[in-house]
GROMACS .gro file of N, CA, C and O in nm:
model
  536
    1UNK      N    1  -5.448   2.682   7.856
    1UNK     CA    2  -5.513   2.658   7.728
    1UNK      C    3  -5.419   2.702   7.615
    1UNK      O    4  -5.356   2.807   7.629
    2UNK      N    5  -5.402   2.612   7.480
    2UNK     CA    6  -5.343   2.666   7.413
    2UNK      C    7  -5.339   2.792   7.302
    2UNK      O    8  -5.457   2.813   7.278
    3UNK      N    9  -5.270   2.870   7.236
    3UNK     CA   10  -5.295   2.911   7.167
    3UNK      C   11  -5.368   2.906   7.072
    3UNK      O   12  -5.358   2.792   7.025
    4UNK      N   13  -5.484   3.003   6.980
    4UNK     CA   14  -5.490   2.942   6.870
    4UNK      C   15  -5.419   2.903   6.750
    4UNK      O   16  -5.473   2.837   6.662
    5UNK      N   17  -5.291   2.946   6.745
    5UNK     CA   18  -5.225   2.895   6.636
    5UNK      C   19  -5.134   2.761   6.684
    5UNK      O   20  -5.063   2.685   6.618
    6UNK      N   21  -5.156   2.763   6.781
    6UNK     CA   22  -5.070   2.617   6.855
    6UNK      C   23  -5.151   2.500   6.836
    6UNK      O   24  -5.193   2.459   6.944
    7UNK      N   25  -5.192   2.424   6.726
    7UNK     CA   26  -5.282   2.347   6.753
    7UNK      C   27  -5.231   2.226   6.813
    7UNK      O   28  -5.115   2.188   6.798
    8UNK      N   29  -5.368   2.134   6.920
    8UNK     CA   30  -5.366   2.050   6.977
    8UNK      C   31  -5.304   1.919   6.890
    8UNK      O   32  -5.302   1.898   6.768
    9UNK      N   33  -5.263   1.853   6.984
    9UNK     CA   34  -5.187   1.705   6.908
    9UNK      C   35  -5.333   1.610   6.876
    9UNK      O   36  -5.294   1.521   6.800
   10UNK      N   37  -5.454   1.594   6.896
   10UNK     CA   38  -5.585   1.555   6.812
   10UNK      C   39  -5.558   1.680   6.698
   10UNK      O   40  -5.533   1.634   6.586
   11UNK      N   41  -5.558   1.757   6.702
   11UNK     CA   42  -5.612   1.835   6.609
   11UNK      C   43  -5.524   1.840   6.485
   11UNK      O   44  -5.575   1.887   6.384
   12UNK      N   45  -5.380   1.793   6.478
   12UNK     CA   46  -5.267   1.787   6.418
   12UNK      C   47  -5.316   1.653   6.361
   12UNK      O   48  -5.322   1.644   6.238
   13UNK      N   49  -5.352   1.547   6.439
   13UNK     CA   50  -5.313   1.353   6.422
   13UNK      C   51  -5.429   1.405   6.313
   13UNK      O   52  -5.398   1.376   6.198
   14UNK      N   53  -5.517   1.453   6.322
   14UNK     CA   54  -5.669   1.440   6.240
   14UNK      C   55  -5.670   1.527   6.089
   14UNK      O   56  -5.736   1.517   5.985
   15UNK      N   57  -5.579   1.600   6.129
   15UNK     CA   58  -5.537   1.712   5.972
   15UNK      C   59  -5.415   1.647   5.881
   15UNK      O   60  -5.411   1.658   5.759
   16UNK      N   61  -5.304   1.568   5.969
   16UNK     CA   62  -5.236   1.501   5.871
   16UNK      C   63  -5.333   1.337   5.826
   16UNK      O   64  -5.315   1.293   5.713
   17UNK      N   65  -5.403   1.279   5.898
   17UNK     CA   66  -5.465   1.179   5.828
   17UNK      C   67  -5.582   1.235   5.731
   17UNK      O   68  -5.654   1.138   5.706
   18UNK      N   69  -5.623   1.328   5.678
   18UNK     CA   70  -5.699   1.389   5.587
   18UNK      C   71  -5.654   1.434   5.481
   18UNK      O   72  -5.692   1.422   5.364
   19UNK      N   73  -5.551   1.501   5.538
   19UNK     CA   74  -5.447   1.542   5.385
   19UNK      C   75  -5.392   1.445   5.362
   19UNK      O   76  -5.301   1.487   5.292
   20UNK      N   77  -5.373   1.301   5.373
   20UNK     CA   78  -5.373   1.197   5.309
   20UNK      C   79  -5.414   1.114   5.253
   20UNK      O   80  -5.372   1.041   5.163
   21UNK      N   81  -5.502   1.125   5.306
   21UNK     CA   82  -5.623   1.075   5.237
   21UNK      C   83  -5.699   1.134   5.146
   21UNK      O   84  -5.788   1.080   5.080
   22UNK      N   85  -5.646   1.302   5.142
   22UNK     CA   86  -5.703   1.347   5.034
   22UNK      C   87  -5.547   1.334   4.939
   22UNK      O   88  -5.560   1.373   4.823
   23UNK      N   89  -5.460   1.305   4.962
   23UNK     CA   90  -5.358   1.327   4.832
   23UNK      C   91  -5.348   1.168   4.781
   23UNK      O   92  -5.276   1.149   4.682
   24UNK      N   93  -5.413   1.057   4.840
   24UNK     CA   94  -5.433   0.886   4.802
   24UNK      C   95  -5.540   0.953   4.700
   24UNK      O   96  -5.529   0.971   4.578
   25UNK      N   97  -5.651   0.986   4.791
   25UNK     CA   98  -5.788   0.974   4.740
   25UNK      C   99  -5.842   1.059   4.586
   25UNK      O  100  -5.923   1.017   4.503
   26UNK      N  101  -5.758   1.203   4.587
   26UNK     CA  102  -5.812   1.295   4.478
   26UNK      C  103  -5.652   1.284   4.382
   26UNK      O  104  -5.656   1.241   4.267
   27UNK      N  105  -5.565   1.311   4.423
   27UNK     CA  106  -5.429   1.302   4.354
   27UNK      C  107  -5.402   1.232   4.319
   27UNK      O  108  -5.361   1.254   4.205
   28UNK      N  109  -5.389   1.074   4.363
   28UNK     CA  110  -5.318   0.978   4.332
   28UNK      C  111  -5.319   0.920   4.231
   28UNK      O  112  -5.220   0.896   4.162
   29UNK      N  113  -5.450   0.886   4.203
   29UNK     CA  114  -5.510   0.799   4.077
   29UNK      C  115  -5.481   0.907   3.950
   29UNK      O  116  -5.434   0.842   3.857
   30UNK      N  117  -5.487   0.979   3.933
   30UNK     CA  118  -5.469   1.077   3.808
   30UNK      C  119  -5.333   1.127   3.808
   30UNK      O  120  -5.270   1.146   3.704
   31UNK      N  121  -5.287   1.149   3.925
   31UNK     CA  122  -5.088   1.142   3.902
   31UNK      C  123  -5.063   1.020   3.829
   31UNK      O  124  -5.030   1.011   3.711
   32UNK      N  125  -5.077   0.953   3.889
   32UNK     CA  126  -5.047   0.771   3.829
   32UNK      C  127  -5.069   0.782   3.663
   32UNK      O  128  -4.989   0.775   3.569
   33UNK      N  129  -5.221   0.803   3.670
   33UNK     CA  130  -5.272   0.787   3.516
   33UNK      C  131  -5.187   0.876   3.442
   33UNK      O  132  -5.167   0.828   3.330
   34UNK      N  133  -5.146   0.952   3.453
   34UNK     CA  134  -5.118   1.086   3.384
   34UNK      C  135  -4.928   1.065   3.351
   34UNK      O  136  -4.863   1.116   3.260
   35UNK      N  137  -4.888   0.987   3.445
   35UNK     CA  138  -4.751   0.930   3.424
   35UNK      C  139  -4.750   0.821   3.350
   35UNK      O  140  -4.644   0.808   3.288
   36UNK      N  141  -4.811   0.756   3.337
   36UNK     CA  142  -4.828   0.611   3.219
   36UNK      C  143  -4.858   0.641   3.110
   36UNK      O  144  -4.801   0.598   3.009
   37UNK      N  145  -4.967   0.731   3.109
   37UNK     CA  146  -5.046   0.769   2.971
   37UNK      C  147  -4.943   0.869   2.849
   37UNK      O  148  -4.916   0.856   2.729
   38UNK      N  149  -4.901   0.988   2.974
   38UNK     CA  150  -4.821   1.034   2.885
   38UNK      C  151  -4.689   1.095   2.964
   38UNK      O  152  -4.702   1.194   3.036
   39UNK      N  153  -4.569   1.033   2.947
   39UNK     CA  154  -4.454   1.084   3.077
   39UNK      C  155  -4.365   1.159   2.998
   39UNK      O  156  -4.292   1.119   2.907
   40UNK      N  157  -4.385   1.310   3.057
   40UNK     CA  158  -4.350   1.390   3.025
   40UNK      C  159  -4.282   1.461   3.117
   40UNK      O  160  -4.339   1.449   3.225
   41UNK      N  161  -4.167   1.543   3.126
   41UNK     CA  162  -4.103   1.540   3.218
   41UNK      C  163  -4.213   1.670   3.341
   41UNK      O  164  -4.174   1.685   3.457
   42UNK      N  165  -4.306   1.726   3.303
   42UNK     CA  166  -4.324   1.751   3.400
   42UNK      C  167  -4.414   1.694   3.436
   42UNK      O  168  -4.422   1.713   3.557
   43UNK      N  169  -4.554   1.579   3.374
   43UNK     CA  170  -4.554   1.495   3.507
   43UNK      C  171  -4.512   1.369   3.535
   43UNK      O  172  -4.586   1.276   3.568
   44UNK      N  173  -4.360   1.365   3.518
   44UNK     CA  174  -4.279   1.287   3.609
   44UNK      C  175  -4.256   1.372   3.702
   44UNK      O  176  -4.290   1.307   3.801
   45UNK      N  177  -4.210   1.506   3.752
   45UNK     CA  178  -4.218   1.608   3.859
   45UNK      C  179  -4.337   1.639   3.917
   45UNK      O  180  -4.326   1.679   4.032
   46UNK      N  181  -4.447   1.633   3.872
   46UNK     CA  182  -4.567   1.639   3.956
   46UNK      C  183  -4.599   1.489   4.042
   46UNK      O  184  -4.648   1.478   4.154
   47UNK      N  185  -4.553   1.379   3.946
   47UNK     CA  186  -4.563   1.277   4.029
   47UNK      C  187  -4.457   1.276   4.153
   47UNK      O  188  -4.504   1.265   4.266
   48UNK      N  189  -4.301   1.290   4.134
   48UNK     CA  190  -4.204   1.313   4.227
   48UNK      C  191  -4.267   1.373   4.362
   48UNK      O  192  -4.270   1.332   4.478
   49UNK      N  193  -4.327   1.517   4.281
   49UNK     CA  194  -4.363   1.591   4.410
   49UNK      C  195  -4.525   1.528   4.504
   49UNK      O  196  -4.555   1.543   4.623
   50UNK      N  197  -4.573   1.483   4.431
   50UNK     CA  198  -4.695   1.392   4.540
   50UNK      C  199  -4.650   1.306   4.558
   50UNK      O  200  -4.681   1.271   4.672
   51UNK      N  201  -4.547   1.196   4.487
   51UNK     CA  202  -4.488   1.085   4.583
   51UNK      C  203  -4.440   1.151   4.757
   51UNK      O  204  -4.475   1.104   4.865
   52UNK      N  205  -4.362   1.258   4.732
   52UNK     CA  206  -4.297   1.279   4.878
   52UNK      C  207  -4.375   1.306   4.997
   52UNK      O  208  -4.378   1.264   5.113
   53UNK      N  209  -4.454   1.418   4.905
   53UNK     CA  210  -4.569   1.474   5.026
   53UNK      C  211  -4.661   1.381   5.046
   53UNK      O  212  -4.730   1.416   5.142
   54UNK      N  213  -4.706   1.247   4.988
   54UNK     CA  214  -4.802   1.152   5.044
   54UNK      C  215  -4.690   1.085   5.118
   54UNK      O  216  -4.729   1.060   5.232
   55UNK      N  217  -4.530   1.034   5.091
   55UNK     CA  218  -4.454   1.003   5.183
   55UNK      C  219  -4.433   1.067   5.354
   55UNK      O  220  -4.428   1.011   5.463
   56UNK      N  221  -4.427   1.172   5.320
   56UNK     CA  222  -4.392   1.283   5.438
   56UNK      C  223  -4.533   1.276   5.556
   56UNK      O  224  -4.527   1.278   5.679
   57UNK      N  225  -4.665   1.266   5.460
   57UNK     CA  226  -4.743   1.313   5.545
   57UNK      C  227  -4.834   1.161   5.621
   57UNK      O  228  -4.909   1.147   5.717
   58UNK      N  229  -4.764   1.049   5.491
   58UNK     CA  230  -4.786   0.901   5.579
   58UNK      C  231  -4.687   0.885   5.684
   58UNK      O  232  -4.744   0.879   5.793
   59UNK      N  233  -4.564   0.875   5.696
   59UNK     CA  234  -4.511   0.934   5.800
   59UNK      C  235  -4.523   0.983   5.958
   59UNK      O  236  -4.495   0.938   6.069
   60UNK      N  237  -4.594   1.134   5.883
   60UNK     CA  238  -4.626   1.213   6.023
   60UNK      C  239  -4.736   1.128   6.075
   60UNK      O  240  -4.740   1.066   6.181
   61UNK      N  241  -4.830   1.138   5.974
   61UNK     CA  242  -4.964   1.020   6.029
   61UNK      C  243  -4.965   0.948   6.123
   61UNK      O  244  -5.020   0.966   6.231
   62UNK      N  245  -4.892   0.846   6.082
   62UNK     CA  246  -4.789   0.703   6.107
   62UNK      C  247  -4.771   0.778   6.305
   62UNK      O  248  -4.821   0.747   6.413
   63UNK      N  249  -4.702   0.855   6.272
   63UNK     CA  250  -4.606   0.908   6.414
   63UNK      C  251  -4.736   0.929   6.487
   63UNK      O  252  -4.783   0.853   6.571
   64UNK      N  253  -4.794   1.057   6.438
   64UNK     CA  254  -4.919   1.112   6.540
   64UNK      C  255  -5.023   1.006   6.618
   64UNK      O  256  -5.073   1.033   6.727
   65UNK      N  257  -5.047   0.878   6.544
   65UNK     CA  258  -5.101   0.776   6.590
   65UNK      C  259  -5.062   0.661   6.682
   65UNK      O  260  -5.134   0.588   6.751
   66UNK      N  261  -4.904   0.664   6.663
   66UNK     CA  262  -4.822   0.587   6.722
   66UNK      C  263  -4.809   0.678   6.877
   66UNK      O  264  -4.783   0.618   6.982
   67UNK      N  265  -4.824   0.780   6.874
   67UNK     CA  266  -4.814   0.836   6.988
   67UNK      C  267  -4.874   0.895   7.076
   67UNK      O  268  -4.838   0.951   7.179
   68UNK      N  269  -5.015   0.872   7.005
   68UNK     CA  270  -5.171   0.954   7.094
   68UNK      C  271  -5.162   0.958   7.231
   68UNK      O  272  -5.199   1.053   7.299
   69UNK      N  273  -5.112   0.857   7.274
   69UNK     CA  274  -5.156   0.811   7.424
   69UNK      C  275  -5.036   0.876   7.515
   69UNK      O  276  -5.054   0.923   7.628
   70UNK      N  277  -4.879   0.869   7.429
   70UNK     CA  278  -4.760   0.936   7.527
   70UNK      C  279  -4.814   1.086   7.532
   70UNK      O  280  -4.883   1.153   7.455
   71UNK      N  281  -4.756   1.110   7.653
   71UNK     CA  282  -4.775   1.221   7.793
   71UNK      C  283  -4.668   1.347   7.621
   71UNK      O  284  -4.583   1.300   7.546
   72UNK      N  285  -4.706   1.457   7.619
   72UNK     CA  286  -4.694   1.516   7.544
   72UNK      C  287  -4.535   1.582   7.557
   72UNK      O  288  -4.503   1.648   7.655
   73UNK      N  289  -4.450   1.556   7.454
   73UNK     CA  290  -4.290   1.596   7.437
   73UNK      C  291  -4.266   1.755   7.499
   73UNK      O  292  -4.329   1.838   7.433
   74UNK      N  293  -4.195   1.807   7.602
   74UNK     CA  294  -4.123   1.888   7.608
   74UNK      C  295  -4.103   1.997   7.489
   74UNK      O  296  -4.152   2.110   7.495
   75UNK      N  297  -4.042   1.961   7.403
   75UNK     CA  298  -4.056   2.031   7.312
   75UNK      C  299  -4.142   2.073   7.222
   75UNK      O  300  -4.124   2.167   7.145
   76UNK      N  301  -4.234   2.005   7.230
   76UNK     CA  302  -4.366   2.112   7.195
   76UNK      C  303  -4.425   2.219   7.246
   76UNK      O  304  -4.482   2.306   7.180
   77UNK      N  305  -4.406   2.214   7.427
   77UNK     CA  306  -4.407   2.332   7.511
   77UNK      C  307  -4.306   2.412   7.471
   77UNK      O  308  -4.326   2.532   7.454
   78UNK      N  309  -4.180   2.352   7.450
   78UNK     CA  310  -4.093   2.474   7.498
   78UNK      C  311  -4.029   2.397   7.594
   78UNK      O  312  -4.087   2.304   7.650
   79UNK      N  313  -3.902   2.431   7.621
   79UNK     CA  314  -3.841   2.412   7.761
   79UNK      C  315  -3.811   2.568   7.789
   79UNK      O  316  -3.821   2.665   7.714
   80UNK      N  317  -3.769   2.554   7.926
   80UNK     CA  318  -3.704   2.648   8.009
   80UNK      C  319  -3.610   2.635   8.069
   80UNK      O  320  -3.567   2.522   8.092
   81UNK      N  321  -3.548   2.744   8.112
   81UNK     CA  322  -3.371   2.715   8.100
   81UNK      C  323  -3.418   2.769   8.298
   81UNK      O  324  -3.502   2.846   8.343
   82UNK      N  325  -3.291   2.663   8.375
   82UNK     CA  326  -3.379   2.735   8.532
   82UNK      C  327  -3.332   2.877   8.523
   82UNK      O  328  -3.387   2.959   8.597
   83UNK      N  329  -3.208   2.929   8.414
   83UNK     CA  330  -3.179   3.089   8.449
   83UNK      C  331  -3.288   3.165   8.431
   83UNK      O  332  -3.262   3.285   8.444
   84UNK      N  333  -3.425   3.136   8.400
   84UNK     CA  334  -3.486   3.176   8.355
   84UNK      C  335  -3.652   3.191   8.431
   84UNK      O  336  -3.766   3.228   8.407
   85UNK      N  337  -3.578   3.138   8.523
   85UNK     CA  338  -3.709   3.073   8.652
   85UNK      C  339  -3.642   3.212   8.771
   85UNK      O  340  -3.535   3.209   8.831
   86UNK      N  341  -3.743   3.318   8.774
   86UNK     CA  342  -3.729   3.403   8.875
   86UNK      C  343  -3.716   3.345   9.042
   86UNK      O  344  -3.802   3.293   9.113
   87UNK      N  345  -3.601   3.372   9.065
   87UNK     CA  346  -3.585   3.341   9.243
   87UNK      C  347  -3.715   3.352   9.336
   87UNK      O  348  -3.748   3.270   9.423
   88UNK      N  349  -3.801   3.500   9.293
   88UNK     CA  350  -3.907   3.482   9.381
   88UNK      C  351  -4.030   3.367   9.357
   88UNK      O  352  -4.109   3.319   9.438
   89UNK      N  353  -4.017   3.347   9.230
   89UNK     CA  354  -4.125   3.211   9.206
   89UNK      C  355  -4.063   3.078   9.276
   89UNK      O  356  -4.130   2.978   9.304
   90UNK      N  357  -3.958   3.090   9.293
   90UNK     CA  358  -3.918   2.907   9.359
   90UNK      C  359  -3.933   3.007   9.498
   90UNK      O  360  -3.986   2.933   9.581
   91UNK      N  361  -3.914   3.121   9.551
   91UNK     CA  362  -3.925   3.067   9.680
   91UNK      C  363  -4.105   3.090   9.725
   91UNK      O  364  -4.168   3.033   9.814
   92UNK      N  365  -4.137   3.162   9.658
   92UNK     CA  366  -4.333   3.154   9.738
   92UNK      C  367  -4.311   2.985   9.709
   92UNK      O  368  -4.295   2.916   9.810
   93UNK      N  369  -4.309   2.924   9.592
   93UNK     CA  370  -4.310   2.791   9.594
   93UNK      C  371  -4.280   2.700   9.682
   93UNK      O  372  -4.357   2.611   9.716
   94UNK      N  373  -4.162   2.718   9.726
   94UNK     CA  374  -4.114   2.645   9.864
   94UNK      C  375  -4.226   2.702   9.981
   94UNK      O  376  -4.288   2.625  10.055
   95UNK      N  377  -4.238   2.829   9.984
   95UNK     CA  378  -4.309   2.846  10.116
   95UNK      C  379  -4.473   2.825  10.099
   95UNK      O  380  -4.560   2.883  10.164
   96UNK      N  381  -4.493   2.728   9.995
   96UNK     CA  382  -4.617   2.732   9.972
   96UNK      C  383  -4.666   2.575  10.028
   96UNK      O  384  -4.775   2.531  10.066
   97UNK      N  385  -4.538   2.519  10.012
   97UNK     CA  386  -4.593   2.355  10.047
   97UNK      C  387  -4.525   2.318  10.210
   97UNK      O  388  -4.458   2.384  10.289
   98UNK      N  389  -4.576   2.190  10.212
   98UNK     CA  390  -4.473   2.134  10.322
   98UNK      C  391  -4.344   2.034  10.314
   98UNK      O  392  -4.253   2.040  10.396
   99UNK      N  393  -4.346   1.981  10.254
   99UNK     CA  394  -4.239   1.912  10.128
   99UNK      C  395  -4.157   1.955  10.041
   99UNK      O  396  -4.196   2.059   9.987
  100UNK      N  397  -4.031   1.904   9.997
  100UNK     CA  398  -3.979   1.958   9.867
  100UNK      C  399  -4.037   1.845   9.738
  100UNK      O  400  -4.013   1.883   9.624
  101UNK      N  401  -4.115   1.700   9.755
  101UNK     CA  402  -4.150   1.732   9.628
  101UNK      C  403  -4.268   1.788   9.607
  101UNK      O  404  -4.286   1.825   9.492
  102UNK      N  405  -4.348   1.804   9.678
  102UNK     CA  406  -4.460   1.918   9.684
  102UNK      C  407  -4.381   2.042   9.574
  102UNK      O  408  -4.392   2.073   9.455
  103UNK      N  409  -4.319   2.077   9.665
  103UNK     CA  410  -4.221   2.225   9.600
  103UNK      C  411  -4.193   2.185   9.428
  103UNK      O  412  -4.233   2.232   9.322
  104UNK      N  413  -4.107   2.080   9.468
  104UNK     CA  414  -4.092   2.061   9.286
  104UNK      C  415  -4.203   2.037   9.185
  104UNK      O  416  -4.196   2.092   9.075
  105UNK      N  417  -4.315   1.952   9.218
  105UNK     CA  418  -4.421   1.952   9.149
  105UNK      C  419  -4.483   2.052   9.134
  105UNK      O  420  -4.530   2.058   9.020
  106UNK      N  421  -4.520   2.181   9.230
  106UNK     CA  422  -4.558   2.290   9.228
  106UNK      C  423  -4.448   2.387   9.144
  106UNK      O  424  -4.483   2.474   9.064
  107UNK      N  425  -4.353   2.365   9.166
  107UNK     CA  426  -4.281   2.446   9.054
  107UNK      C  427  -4.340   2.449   8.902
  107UNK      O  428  -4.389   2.540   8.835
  108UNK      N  429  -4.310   2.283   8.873
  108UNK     CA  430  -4.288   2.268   8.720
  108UNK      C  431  -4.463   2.279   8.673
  108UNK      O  432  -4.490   2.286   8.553
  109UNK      N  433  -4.553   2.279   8.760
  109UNK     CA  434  -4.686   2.304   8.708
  109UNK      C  435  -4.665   2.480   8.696
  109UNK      O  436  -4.738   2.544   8.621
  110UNK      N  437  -4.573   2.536   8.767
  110UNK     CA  438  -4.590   2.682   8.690
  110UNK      C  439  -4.486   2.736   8.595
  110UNK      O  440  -4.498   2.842   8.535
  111UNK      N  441  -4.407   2.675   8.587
  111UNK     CA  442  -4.337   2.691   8.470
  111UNK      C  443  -4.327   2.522   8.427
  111UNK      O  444  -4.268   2.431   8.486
  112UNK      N  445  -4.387   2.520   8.336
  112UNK     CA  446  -4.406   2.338   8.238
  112UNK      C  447  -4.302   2.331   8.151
  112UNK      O  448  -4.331   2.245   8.069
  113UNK      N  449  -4.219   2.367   8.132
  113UNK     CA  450  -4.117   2.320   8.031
  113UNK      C  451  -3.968   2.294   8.140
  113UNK      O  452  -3.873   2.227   8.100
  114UNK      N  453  -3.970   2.344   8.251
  114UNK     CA  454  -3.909   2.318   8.345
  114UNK      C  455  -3.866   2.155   8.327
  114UNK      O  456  -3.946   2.096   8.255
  115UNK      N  457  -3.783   2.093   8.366
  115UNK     CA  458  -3.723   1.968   8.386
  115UNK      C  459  -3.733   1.967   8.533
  115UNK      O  460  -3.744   2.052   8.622
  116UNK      N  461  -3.723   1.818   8.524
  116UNK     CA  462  -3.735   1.750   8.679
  116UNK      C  463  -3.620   1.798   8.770
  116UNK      O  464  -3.629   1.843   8.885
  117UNK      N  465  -3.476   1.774   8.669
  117UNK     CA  466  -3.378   1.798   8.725
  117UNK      C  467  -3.309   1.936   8.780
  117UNK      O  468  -3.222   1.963   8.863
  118UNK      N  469  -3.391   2.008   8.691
  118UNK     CA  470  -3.387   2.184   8.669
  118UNK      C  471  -3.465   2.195   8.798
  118UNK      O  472  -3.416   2.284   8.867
  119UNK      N  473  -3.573   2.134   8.857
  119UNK     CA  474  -3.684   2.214   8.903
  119UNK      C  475  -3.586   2.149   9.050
  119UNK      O  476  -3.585   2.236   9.137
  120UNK      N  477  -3.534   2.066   9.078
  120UNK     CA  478  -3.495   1.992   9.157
  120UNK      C  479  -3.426   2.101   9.233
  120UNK      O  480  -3.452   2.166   9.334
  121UNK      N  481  -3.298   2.093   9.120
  121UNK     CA  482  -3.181   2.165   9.184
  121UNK      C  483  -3.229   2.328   9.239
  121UNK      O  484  -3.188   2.387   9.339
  122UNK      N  485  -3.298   2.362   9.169
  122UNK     CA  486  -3.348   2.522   9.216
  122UNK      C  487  -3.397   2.543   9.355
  122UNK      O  488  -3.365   2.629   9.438
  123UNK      N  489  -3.525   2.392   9.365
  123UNK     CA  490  -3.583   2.362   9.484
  123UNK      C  491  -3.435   2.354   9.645
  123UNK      O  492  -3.414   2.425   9.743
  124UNK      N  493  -3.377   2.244   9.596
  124UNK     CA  494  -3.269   2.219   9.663
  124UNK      C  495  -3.192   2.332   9.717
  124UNK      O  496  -3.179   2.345   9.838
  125UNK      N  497  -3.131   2.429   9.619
  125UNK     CA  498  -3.030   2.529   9.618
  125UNK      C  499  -3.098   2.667   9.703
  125UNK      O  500  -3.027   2.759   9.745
  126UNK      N  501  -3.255   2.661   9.719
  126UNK     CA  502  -3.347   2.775   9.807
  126UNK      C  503  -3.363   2.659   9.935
  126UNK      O  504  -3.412   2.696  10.042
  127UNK      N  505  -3.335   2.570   9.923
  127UNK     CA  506  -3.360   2.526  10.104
  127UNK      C  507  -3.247   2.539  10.161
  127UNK      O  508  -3.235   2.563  10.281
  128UNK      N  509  -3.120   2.520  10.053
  128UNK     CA  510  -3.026   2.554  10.176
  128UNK      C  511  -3.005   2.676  10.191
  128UNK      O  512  -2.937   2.708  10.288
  129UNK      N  513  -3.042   2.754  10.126
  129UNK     CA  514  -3.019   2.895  10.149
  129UNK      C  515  -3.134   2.949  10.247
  129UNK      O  516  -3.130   3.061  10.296
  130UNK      N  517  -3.231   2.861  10.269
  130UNK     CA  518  -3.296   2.912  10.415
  130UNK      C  519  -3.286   2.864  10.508
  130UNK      O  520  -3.363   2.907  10.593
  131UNK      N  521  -3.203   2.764  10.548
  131UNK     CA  522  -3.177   2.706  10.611
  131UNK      C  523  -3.228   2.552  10.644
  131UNK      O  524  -3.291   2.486  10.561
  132UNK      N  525  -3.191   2.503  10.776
  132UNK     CA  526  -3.244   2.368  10.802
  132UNK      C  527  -3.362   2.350  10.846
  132UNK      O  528  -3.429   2.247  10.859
  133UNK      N  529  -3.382   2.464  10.869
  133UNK     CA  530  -3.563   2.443  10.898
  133UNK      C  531  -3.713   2.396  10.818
  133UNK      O  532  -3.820   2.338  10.830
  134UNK      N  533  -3.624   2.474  10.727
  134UNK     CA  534  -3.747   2.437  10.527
  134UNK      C  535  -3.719   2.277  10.478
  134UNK      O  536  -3.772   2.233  10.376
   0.00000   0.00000   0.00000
């Protein structure tokens, strides 16, 4: 489960489409008005600065929606480096399945930022070190 300050990717897609809709909906029209009516250099800078942030946050929007459905980036977990994957966790792991991709899938469900290729070679590098039997 995640943190509470880690918020969920719904919970992100739904806070940047609101703050856009609130900077269209309450900001926009009176930035606008307020630059025609009377342009003064600071609100030509108040407009500058809600142009970007309604840019920035149509954008993220844009992204968060475009991507609801992909399997969630690595880097939002975190990766892990395998120096960083204790020897005794890959080997209960190995001795936990009957398979090595058993083993590797069981790896990277306990450490998730793990890579395929990371979880691979670790898997690999404890069978030969127990021999041909594992």
């Amino acid at each position: 489960m995640a943190e509470w300050w880690v918020p969920s990717r719904r919970v992100e897609r739904w806070w940047q489409t609101i703050v856009l809709a609130w900077l269209l909906v309450f900001f926009g029209p009176s930035t606008i008005d307020k630059v025609i009516t009377e342009p003064t250099a600071w609100n030509w800078t108040w407009f500058a600065i809600w142009l970007f942030a309604t840019v920035g946050f149509a954008y993220g929007t844009v992204q968060a929606w475009r991507t609801r459905n992909n399997p969630q980036p690595a880097c939002w977990e975190g990766t892990t480096a395998p120096s960083e994957i204790p020897a005794d966790d890959v080997r209960s792991t190995l001795a936990s399945t009957d398979d090595r991709i058993s083993a590797i899938k069981a790896l990277r469900e306990l450490h998730p930022g793990l890579g395929l290729k990371d979880a691979m070679d670790l898997i690999d590098a404890q069978r030969g070190e127990q021999g041909p039997h594992h």
